[in-house]
Every structure is written in C-alpha cells, then in structure tokens.
CSV table of C-alpha atoms and ligand atoms in Angstrom, one decimal:
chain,number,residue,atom,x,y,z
A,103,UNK,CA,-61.6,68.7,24.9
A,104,UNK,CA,-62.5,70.3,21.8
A,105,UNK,CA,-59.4,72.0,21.4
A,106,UNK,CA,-58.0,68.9,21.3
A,107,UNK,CA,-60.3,67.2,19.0
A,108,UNK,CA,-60.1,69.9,16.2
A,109,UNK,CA,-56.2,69.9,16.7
A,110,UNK,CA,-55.7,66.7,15.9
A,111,UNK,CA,-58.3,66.9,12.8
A,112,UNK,CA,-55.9,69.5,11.5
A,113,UNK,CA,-52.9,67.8,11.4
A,114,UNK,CA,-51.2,65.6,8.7
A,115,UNK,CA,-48.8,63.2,9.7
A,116,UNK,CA,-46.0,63.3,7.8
A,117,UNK,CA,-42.5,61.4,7.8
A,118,UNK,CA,-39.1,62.7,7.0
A,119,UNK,CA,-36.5,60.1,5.8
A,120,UNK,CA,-32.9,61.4,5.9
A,121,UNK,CA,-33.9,63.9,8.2
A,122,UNK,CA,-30.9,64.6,9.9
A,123,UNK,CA,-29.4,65.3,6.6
A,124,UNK,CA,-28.2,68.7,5.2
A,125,UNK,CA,-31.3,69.2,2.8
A,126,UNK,CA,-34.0,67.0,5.2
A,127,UNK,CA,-32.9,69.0,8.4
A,128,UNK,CA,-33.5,72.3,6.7
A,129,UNK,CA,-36.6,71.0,5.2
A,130,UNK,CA,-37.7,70.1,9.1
A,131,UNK,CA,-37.0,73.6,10.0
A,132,UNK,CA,-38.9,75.2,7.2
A,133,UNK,CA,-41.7,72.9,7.7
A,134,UNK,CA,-41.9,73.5,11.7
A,135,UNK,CA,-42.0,77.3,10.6
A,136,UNK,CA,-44.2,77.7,8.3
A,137,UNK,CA,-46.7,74.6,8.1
A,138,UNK,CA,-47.9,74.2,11.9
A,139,UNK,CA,-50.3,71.6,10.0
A,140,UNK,CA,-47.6,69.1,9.6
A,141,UNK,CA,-46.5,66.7,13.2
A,142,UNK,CA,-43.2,65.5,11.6
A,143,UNK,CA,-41.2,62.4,11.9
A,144,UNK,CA,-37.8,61.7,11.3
A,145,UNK,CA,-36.3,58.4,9.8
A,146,UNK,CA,-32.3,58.6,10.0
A,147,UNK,CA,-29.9,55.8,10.5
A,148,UNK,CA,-27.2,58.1,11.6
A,149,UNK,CA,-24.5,57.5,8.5
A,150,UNK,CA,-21.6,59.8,8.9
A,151,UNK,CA,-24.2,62.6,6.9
A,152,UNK,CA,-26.0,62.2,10.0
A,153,UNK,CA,-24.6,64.9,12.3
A,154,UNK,CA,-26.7,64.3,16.0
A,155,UNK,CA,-26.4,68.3,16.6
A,156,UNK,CA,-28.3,69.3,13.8
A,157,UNK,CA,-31.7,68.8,15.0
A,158,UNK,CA,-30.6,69.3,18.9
A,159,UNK,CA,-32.4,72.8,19.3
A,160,UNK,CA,-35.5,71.2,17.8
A,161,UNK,CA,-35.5,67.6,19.0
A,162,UNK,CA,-38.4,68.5,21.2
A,163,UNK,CA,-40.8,69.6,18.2
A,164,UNK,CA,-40.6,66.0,16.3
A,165,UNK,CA,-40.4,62.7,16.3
A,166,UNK,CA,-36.7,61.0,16.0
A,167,UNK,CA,-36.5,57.1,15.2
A,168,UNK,CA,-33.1,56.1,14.6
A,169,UNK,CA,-33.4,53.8,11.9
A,170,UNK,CA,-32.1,51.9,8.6
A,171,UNK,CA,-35.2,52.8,5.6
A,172,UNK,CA,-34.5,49.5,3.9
A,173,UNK,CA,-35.3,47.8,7.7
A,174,UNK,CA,-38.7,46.5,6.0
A,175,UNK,CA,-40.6,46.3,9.5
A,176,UNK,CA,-39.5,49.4,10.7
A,177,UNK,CA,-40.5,51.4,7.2
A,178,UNK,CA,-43.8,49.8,7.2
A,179,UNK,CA,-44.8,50.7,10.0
A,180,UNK,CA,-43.6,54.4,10.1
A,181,UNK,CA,-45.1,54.6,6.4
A,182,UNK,CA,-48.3,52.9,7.9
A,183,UNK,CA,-49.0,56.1,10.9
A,184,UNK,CA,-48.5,58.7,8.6
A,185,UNK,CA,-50.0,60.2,5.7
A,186,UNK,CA,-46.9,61.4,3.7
A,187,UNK,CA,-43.7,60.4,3.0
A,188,UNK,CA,-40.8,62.8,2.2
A,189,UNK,CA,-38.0,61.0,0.8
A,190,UNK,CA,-34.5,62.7,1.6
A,191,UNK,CA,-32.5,60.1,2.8
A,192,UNK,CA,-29.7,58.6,0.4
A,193,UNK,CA,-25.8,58.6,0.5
A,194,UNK,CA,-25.0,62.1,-1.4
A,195,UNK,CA,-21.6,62.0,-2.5
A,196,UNK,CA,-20.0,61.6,-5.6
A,197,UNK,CA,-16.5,61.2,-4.4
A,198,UNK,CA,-17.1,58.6,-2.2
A,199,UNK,CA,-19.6,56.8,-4.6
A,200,UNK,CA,-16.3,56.3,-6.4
A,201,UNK,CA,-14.4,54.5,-3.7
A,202,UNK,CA,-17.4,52.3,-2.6
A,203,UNK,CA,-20.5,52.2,-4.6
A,204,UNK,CA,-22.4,49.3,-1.9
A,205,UNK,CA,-23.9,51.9,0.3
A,206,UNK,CA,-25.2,53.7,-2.6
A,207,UNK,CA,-26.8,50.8,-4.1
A,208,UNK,CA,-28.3,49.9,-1.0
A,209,UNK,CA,-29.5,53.0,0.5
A,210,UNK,CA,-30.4,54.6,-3.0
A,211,UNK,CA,-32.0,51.8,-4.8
A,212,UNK,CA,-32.6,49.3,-1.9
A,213,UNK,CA,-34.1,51.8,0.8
A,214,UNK,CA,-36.1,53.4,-2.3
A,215,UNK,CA,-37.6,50.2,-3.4
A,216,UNK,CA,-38.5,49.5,0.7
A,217,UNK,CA,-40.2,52.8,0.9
A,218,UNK,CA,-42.3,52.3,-2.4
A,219,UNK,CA,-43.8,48.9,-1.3
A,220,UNK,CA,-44.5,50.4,1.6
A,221,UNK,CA,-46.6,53.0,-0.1
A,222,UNK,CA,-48.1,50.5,-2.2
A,223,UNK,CA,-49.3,48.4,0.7
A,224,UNK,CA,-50.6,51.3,2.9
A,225,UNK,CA,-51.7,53.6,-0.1
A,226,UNK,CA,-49.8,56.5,1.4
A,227,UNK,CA,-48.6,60.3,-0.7
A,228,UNK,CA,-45.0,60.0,-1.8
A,229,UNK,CA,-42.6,62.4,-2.2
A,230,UNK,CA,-39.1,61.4,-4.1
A,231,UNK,CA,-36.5,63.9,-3.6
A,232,UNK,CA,-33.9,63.1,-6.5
A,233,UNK,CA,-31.3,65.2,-8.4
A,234,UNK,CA,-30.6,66.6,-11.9
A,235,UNK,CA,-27.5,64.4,-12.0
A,236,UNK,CA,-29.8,61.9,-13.3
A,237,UNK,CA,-29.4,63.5,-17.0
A,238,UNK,CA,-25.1,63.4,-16.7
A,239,UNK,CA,-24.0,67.0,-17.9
A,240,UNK,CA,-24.4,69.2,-20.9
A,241,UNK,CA,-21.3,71.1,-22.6
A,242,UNK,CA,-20.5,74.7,-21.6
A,243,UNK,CA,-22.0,76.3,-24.5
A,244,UNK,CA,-24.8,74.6,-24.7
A,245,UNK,CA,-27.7,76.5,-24.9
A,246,UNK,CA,-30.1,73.6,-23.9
A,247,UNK,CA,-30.7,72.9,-20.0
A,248,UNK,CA,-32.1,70.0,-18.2
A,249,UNK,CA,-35.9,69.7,-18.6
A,250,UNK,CA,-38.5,67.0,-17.3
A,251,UNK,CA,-38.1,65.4,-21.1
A,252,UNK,CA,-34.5,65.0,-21.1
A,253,UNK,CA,-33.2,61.1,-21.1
A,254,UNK,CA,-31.8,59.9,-18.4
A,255,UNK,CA,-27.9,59.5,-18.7
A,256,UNK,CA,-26.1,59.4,-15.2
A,257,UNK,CA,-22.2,59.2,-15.0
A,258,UNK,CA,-21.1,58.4,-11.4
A,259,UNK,CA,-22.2,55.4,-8.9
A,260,UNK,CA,-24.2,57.9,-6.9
A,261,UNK,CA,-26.2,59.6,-9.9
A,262,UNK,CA,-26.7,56.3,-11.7
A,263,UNK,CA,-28.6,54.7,-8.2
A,264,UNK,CA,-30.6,58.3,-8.5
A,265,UNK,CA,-31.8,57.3,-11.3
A,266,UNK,CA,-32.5,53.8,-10.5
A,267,UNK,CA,-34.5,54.8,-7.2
A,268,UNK,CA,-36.3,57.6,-9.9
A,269,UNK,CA,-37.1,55.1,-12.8
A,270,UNK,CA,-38.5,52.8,-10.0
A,271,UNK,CA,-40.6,55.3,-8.3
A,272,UNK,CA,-42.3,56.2,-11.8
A,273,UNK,CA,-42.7,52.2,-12.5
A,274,UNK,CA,-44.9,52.1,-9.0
A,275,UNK,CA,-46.9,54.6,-10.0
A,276,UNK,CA,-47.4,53.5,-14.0
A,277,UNK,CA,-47.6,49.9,-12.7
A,278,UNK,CA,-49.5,50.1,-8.8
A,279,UNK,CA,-50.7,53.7,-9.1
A,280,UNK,CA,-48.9,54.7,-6.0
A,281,UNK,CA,-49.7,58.6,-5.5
A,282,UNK,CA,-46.0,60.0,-6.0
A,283,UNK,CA,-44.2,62.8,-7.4
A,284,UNK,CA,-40.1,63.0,-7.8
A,285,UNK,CA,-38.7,66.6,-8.3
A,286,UNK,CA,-34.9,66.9,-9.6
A,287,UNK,CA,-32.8,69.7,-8.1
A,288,UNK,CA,-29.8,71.2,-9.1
A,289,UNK,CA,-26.7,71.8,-6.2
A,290,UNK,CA,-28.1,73.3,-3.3
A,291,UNK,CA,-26.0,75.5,-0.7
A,292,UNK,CA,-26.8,77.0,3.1
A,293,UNK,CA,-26.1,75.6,6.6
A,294,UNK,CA,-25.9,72.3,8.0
A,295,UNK,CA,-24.0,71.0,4.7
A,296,UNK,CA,-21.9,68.1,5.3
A,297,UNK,CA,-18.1,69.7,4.8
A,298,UNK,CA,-17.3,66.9,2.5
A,299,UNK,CA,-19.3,69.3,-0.3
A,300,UNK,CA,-17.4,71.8,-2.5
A,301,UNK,CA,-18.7,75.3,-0.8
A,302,UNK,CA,-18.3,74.0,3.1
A,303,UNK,CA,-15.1,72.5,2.4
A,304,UNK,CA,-13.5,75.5,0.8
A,305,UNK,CA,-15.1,78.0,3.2
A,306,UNK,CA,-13.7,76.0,6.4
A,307,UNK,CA,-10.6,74.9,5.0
A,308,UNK,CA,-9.7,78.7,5.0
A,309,UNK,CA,-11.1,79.0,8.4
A,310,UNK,CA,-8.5,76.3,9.1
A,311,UNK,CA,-6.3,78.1,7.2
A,312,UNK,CA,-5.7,75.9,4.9
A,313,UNK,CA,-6.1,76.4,0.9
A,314,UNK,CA,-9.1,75.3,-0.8
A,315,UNK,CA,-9.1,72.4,-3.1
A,316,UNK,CA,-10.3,72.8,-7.2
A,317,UNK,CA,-10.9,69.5,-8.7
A,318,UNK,CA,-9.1,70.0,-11.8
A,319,UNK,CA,-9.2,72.9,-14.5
A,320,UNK,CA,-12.3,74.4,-11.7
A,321,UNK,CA,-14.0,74.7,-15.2
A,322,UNK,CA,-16.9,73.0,-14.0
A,323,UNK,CA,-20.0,74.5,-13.6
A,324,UNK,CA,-22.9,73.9,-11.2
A,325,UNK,CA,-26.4,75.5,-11.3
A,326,UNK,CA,-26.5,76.7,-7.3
A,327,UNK,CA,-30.0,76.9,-5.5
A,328,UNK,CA,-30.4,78.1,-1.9
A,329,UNK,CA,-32.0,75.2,0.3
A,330,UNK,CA,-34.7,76.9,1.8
A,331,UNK,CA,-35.9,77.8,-2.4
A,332,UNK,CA,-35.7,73.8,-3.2
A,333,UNK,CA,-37.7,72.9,0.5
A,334,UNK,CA,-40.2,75.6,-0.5
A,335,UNK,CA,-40.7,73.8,-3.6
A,336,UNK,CA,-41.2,70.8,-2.5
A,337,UNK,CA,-43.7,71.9,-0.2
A,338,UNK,CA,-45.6,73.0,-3.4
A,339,UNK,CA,-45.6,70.0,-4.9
A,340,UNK,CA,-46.7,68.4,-2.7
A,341,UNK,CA,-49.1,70.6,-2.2
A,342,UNK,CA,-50.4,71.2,-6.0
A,343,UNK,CA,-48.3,68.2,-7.9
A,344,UNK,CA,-49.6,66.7,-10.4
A,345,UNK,CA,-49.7,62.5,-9.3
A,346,UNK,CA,-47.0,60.5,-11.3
A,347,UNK,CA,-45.4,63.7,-12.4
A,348,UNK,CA,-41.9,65.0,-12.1
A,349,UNK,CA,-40.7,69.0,-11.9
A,350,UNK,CA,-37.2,70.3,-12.4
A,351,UNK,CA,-36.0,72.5,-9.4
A,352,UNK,CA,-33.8,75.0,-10.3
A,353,UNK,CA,-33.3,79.0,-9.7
A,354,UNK,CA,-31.0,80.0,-12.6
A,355,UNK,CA,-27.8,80.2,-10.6
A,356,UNK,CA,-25.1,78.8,-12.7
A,357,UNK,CA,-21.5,79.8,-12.0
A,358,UNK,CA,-18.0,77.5,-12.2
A,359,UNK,CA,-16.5,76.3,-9.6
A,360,UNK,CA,-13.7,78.8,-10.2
A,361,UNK,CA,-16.4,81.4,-9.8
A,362,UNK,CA,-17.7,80.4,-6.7
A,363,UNK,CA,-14.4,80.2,-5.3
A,364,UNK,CA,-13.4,83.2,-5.9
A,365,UNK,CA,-16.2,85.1,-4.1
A,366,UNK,CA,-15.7,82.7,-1.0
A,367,UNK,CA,-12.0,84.0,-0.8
A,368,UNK,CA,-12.8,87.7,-1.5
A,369,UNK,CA,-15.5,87.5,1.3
A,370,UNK,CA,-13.4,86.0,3.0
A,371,UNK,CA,-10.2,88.4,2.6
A,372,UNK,CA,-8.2,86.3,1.2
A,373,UNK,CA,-5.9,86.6,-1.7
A,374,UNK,CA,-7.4,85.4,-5.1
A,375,UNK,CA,-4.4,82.7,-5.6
A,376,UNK,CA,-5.1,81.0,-2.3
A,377,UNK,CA,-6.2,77.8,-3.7
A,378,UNK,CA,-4.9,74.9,-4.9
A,379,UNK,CA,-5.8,72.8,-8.4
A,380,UNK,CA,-5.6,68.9,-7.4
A,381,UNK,CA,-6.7,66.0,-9.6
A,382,UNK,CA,-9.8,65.9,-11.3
A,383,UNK,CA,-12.8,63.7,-10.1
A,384,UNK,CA,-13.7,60.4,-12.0
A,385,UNK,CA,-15.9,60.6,-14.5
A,386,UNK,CA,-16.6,64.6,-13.8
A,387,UNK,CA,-19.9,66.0,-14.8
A,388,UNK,CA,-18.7,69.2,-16.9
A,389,UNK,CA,-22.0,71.2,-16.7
A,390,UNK,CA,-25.3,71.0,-14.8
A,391,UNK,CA,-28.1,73.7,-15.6
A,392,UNK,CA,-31.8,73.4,-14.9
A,393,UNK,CA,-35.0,75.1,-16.8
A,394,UNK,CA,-37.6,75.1,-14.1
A,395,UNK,CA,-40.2,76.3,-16.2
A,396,UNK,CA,-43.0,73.7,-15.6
A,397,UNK,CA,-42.5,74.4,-11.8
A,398,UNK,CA,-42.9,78.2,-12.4
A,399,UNK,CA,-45.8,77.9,-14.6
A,400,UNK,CA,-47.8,74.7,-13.4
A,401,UNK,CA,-47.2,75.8,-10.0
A,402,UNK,CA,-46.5,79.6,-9.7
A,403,UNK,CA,-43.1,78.6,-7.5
A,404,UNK,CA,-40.4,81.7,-7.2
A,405,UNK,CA,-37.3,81.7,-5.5
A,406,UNK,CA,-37.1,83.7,-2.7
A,407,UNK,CA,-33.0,84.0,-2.6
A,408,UNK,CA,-32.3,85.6,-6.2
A,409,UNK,CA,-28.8,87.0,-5.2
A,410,UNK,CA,-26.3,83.9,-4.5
A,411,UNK,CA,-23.7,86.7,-3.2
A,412,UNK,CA,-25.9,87.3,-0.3
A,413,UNK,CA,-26.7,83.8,0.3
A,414,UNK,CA,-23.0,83.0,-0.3
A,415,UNK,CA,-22.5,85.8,2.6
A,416,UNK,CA,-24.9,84.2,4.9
A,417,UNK,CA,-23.2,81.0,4.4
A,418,UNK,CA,-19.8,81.8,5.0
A,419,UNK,CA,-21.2,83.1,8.6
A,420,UNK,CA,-22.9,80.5,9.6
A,421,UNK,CA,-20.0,78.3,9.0
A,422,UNK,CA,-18.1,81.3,11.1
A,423,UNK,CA,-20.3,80.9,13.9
A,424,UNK,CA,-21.1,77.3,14.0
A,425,UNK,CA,-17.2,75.3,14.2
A,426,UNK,CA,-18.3,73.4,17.3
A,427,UNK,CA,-20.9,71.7,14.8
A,428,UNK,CA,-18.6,71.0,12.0
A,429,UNK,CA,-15.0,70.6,13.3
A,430,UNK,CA,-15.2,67.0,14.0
A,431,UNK,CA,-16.5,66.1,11.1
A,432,UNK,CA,-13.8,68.2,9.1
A,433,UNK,CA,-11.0,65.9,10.6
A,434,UNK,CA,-12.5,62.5,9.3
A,435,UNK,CA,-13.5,64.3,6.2
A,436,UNK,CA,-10.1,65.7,5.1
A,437,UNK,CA,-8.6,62.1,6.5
A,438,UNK,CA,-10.8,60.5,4.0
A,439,UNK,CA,-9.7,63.0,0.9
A,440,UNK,CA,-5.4,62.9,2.0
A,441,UNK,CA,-6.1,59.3,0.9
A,442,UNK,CA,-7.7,59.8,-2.9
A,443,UNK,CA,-6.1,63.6,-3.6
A,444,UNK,CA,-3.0,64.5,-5.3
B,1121,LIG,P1,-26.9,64.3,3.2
B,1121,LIG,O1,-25.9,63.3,2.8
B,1121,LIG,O2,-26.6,65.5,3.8
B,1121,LIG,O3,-28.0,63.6,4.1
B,1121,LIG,C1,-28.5,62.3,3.9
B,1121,LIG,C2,-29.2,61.8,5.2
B,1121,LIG,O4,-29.7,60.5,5.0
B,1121,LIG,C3,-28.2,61.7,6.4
B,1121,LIG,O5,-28.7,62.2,7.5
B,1121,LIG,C4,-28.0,60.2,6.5
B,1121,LIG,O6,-27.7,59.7,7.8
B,1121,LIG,C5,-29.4,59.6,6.0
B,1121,LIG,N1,-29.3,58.3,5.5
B,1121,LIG,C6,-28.4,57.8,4.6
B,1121,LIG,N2,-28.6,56.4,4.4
B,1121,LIG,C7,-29.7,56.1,5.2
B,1121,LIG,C8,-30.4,54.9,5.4
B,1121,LIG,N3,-30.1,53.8,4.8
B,1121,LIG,N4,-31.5,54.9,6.3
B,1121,LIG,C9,-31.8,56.1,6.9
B,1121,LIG,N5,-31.2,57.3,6.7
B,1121,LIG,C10,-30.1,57.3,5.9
B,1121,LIG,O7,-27.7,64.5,1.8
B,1121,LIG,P2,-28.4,65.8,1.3
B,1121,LIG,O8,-27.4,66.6,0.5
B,1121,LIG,O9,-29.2,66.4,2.3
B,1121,LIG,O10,-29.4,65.2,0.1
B,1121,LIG,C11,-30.7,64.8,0.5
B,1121,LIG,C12,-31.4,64.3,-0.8
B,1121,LIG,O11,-31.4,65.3,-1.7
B,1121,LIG,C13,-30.7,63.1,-1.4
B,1121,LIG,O12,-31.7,62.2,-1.9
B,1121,LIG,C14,-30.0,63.7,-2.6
B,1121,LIG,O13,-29.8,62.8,-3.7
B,1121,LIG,C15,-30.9,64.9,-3.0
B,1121,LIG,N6,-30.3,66.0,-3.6
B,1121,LIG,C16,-29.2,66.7,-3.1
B,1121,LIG,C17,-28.7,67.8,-3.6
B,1121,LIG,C18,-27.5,68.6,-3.0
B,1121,LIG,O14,-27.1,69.5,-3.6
B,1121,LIG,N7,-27.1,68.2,-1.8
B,1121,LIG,C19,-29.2,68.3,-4.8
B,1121,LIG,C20,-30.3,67.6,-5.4
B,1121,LIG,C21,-30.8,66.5,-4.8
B,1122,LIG,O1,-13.0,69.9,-2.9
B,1122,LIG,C1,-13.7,69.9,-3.9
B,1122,LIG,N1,-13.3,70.6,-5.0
B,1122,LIG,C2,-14.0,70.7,-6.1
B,1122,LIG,O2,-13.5,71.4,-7.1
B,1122,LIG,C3,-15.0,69.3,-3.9
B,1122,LIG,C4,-15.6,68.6,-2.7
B,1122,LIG,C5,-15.8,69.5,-5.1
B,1122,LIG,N2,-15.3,70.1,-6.2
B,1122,LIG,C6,-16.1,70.3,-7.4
B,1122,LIG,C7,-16.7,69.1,-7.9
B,1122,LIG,C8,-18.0,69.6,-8.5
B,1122,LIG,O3,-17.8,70.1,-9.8
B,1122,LIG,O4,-17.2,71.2,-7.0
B,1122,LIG,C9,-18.4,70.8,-7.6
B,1122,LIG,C10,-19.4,70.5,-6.6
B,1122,LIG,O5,-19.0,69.3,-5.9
B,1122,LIG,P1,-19.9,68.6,-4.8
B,1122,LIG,O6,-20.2,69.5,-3.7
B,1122,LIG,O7,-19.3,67.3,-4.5
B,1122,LIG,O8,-21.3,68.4,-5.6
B,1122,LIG,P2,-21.8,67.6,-6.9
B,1122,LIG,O9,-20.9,66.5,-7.2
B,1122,LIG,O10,-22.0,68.6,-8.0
B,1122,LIG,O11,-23.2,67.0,-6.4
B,1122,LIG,C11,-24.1,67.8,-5.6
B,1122,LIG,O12,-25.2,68.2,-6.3
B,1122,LIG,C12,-26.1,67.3,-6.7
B,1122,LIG,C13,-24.5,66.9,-4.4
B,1122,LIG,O13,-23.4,66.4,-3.6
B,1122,LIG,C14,-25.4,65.8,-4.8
B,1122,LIG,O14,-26.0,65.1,-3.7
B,1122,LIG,C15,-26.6,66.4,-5.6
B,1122,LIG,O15,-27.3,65.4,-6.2
C-alpha cells in the first residue's frame, strides 16, 4: 500500500499529441527510457504520418487514444487528467502543404488554438513543438543564422500555419498567462521518419533500387539534428524553461542536399551519379541554419550525436532492417509524388 501511494506521488501525467509521429514516437521512447517519472499519453488521429506499427513494441507502457486534437471534448478532457502537454502533432510536409493547404490550416492552427484553450481553462504546462521554417531561409553566404529575435517570415502553407499556431501560443501566454514554451528546430533525421522526407526517401528508393530524387539544383541546404538531440531538449525545457519563452534547437549540422546525398549513396555502395535532378519545389527555402546559443547557455543543453556520418550510418540500417514497417507506405508515397514530379 505504500508502494503504491508514493508511486503515484511521483509521477507526472503527461500527454503526447502527435504521438505516433516520426518526432513524438521517438520522443515516447526517450521519455519511457529515461524519465520513469512521466505515465505518458498519446493523442493521434491516425493521418497517413500515423504509422500503427510504430508504437506496437511499446503499446503496453502508455496510454493510446485515437483521436482528432481540434475534437474540443476530447482535448479538454485529456488536457484536464494530465499535468503537461507536449505538442507534436501537426501535418509536416511541405510538398503536400502545396497541393492542399486545409489540413494544415486545420491541424496546425485549428488543433493548436484547441489545445491552448484547453490549457487556459485547466491551467495546465504547455509545450509547443514548432520549426525554424517559421523565419523562411537565409542566403548561402550568409553569415547570420536563425535566432529567437529573428522575424517571422514563412514561405510555404505548412511553415506559414507554424507560425500561426506559434504567434498564437505566445498571445495566450502575453494575453491569459498560460505556462508555455515553443522551441524551433531545425530538420531532424533517425528512424520512424515518414518516407515522404528527403533522407528516407532517398535511402529506400535505393533499397528499391530506384534513383534518388534532388529537388532542383540540390543546392539547398538544411541544418540536420539527430531526433533523440531535439527530444532531449525538449525535455530540458521543459524541465528548466523559462515561461513564455522560446529557444532555437539546433546542433550545427548544415550540409546541402547534394551533400547528404552523396554520403547516403557511398554508404550505400552506390555510384555517385545514381540520382536523378527533378523539378524544384514551390516556393523552396534556399537555406536553414540555427544558432542555439540561448539553449546552450540558459540551459547547459549539448548534443549527444556530434558526427551526422555516424548517425547517417545508423539510419541507413535501420531503414535496412525495418522494410516491413515502411514498404506500404512507400507505395502510396511515391503514387502521391508520380503525380506532382517531373
Ligand atoms: P509527422 O508528420 O511524422 O507526425 C505527425 C503526427 O501527428 C502523426 O502521427 C499524425 O497522425 C498526427 N496528427 C496529424 N494531425 C493530427 C490531428 N489533427 N490530431 C491528432 N493527431 C494528428 O511529423 P514530425 O516530423 O514528427 O513532426 C512533429 C512536430 O515537429 C511537428 O509539429 C513539426 O512541425 C515539428 N518539427 C518537425 C521537424 C522535422 O524535421 N520533421 C523539425 C522541426 C519541427
Ligand atoms: O525527394 C526529395 N528531394 C529533395 O531534394 C525530397 C522529399 C526533398 N528534397 C529536398 C527539399 C528540401 O530542401 O530536401 C530538403 C529536405 O526536404 P524535406 O525532408 O521535405 O524537409 P523540409 O522541407 O526541409 O522540412 C523539414 O524540416 C523542417 C520537415 O519536413 C518539417 O516538418 C520541419 O518543420
């Protein structure tokens, strides 16, 4: 009996939205790891992002509602029986923001807007997981890189509701002082990333053996961050945040698409000229780069995967060993591009 009553003392009630997702799935993982103080659960509607295997091996350790976060009975209530709320879930994709923006308006600004009145009404810890797309892109010389001060400028459907769902979390806290923080993060990469992204769909297209896909000149550069660095920072702000406050996540990792693609084929022993260049997204944000200073210094955050080869490596092999989890999706996926690619 006291076991019990000092176990439940400990623990902190905390709800996932977008769990099922490539970012909110490894952030389950981590959290079931390393914090035994959290009892987690999981708000996913199931979208296409939603892949039911990804949380099979664990489905025992948390809580799973299948649910929509702009159903306003369902959110208040999950926001009401626990104590804090980690927001993952949004539609992610820039390509497919460009062929129908509703879902990202409602998921992104609707669903956001749900989850803050919620939080509001019941007083609960918010944390707003957003991106550093919010600021558009910066030129390739340019020796400036996103901070928290930069204005917001978004280019695409998808970054342009980030931003909304960010400039409305920061009103609920200037205007209702709701206890929130928002962090911005730069592209991640690891496992359980949807194959629609750049690194997946390159690495199983030539384990279909079929040749990866540049958008354009491949010019482009992204700042990449290993998923289990961005998780870990969330954790500490949450942790240590400042309320009302937002931190840039980030781990110095920029490298062109062209790059990256080119150490995917030579780990993969392919030839260097087994790609092809097809047209250029929309709108295409030339550069991303992050300075994550505040987060380093405020909060004493480190990365703990400082070579991106190795995490490349570890990548590629998961993908490797892991088909039965993405080969379904891969069919609709490359379906869905035959239709917009050239
Ligand atoms: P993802 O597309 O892999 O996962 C999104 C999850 O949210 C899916 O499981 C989906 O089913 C769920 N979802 C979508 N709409 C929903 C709704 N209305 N109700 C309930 N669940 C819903 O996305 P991700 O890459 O894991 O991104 C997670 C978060 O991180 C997003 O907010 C994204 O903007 C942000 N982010 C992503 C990156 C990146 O590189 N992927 C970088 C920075 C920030
Ligand atoms: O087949 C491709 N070929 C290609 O050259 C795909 C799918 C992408 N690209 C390019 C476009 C980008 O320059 O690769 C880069 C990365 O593309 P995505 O994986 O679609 O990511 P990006 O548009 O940069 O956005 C990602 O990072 C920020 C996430 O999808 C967002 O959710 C996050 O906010």
């Amino acid at each position: 009996m006291r076991i019990e009553l000092s176990y439940y003392r400990y623990m902190i009630r905390m709800l996932v939205t977008g769990g099922l997702g490539f970012i909110g799935s490894n952030f389950v993982r981590l959290t079931l790891k390393e914090r035994p103080e959290y009892e987690i659960t999981v708000i996913d509607n199931m979208t296409y992002a939603g892949n039911p295997r990804t949380l099979d091996d664990i489905k025992d350790s948390i809580t799973f509602v299948k649910a929509d976060i702009t159903d306003l009975e369902i959110i208040e209530k999950l926001v009401q029986d626990n104590d804090i709320i980690v927001h993952f879930a949004a539609e992610s994709h820039n390509d497919n923001s460009l062929e129908d923006a509703w879902p990202f308006i409602n998921t992104n600004i609707i669903g956001t807007f749900r989850i803050l009145e919620a939080v509001k009404k019941y007083e609960k810890r918010l944390h707003h997981i957003s991106t550093d797309e919010v600021y558009g892109d910066l030129e390739l010389d340019d020796p400036n890189k996103f901070s928290e001060k930069t204005p917001y400028n978004p280019s695409s459907p998808y970054s342009s509701t980030k931003a909304s769902s960010d400039l409305l979390v920061r009103a609920w806290v200037r205007s209702f002082g709701i206890k929130a923080t928002i962090s911005n993060c730069s592209n991640n990469y690891g496992p359980y990333q949807h194959v629609e992204k750049f690194i997946p769909r390159q690495i199983t297209n030539i384990l279909n053996n079929e040749k990866p896909k540049l958008y354009g000149s491949g010019e482009n550069v992204r700042d990449w961050i290993h998923v289990d660095d961005h998780n870990s920072a969330v954790h500490l702000i949450i942790d240590k945040g400042k309320i009302g406050e937002t931190y840039m996540i980030g781990a110095n990792g920029e490298k062109s698409n062209k790059e990256v693609l080119s150490l995917i084929l030579s780990f993969m022993n392919k030839k260097p000229g087994f790609y092809e260049h097809i047209n250029d997204r929309k709108g295409h944000d030339l550069r991303y780069a992050i300075d994550a200073t505040k987060l380093r210094t405020d909060l004493g955050w480190a990365p703990r995967y400082t070579n991106f080869e190795e995490g490349l490596k570890d990548t590629i092999s998961w993908y490797e060993n892991n088909r039965v989890w993405w080969e379904e999706d891969k069919k609709t996926t490359e379906i869905r591009y035959s239709k917009i690619e050239k």
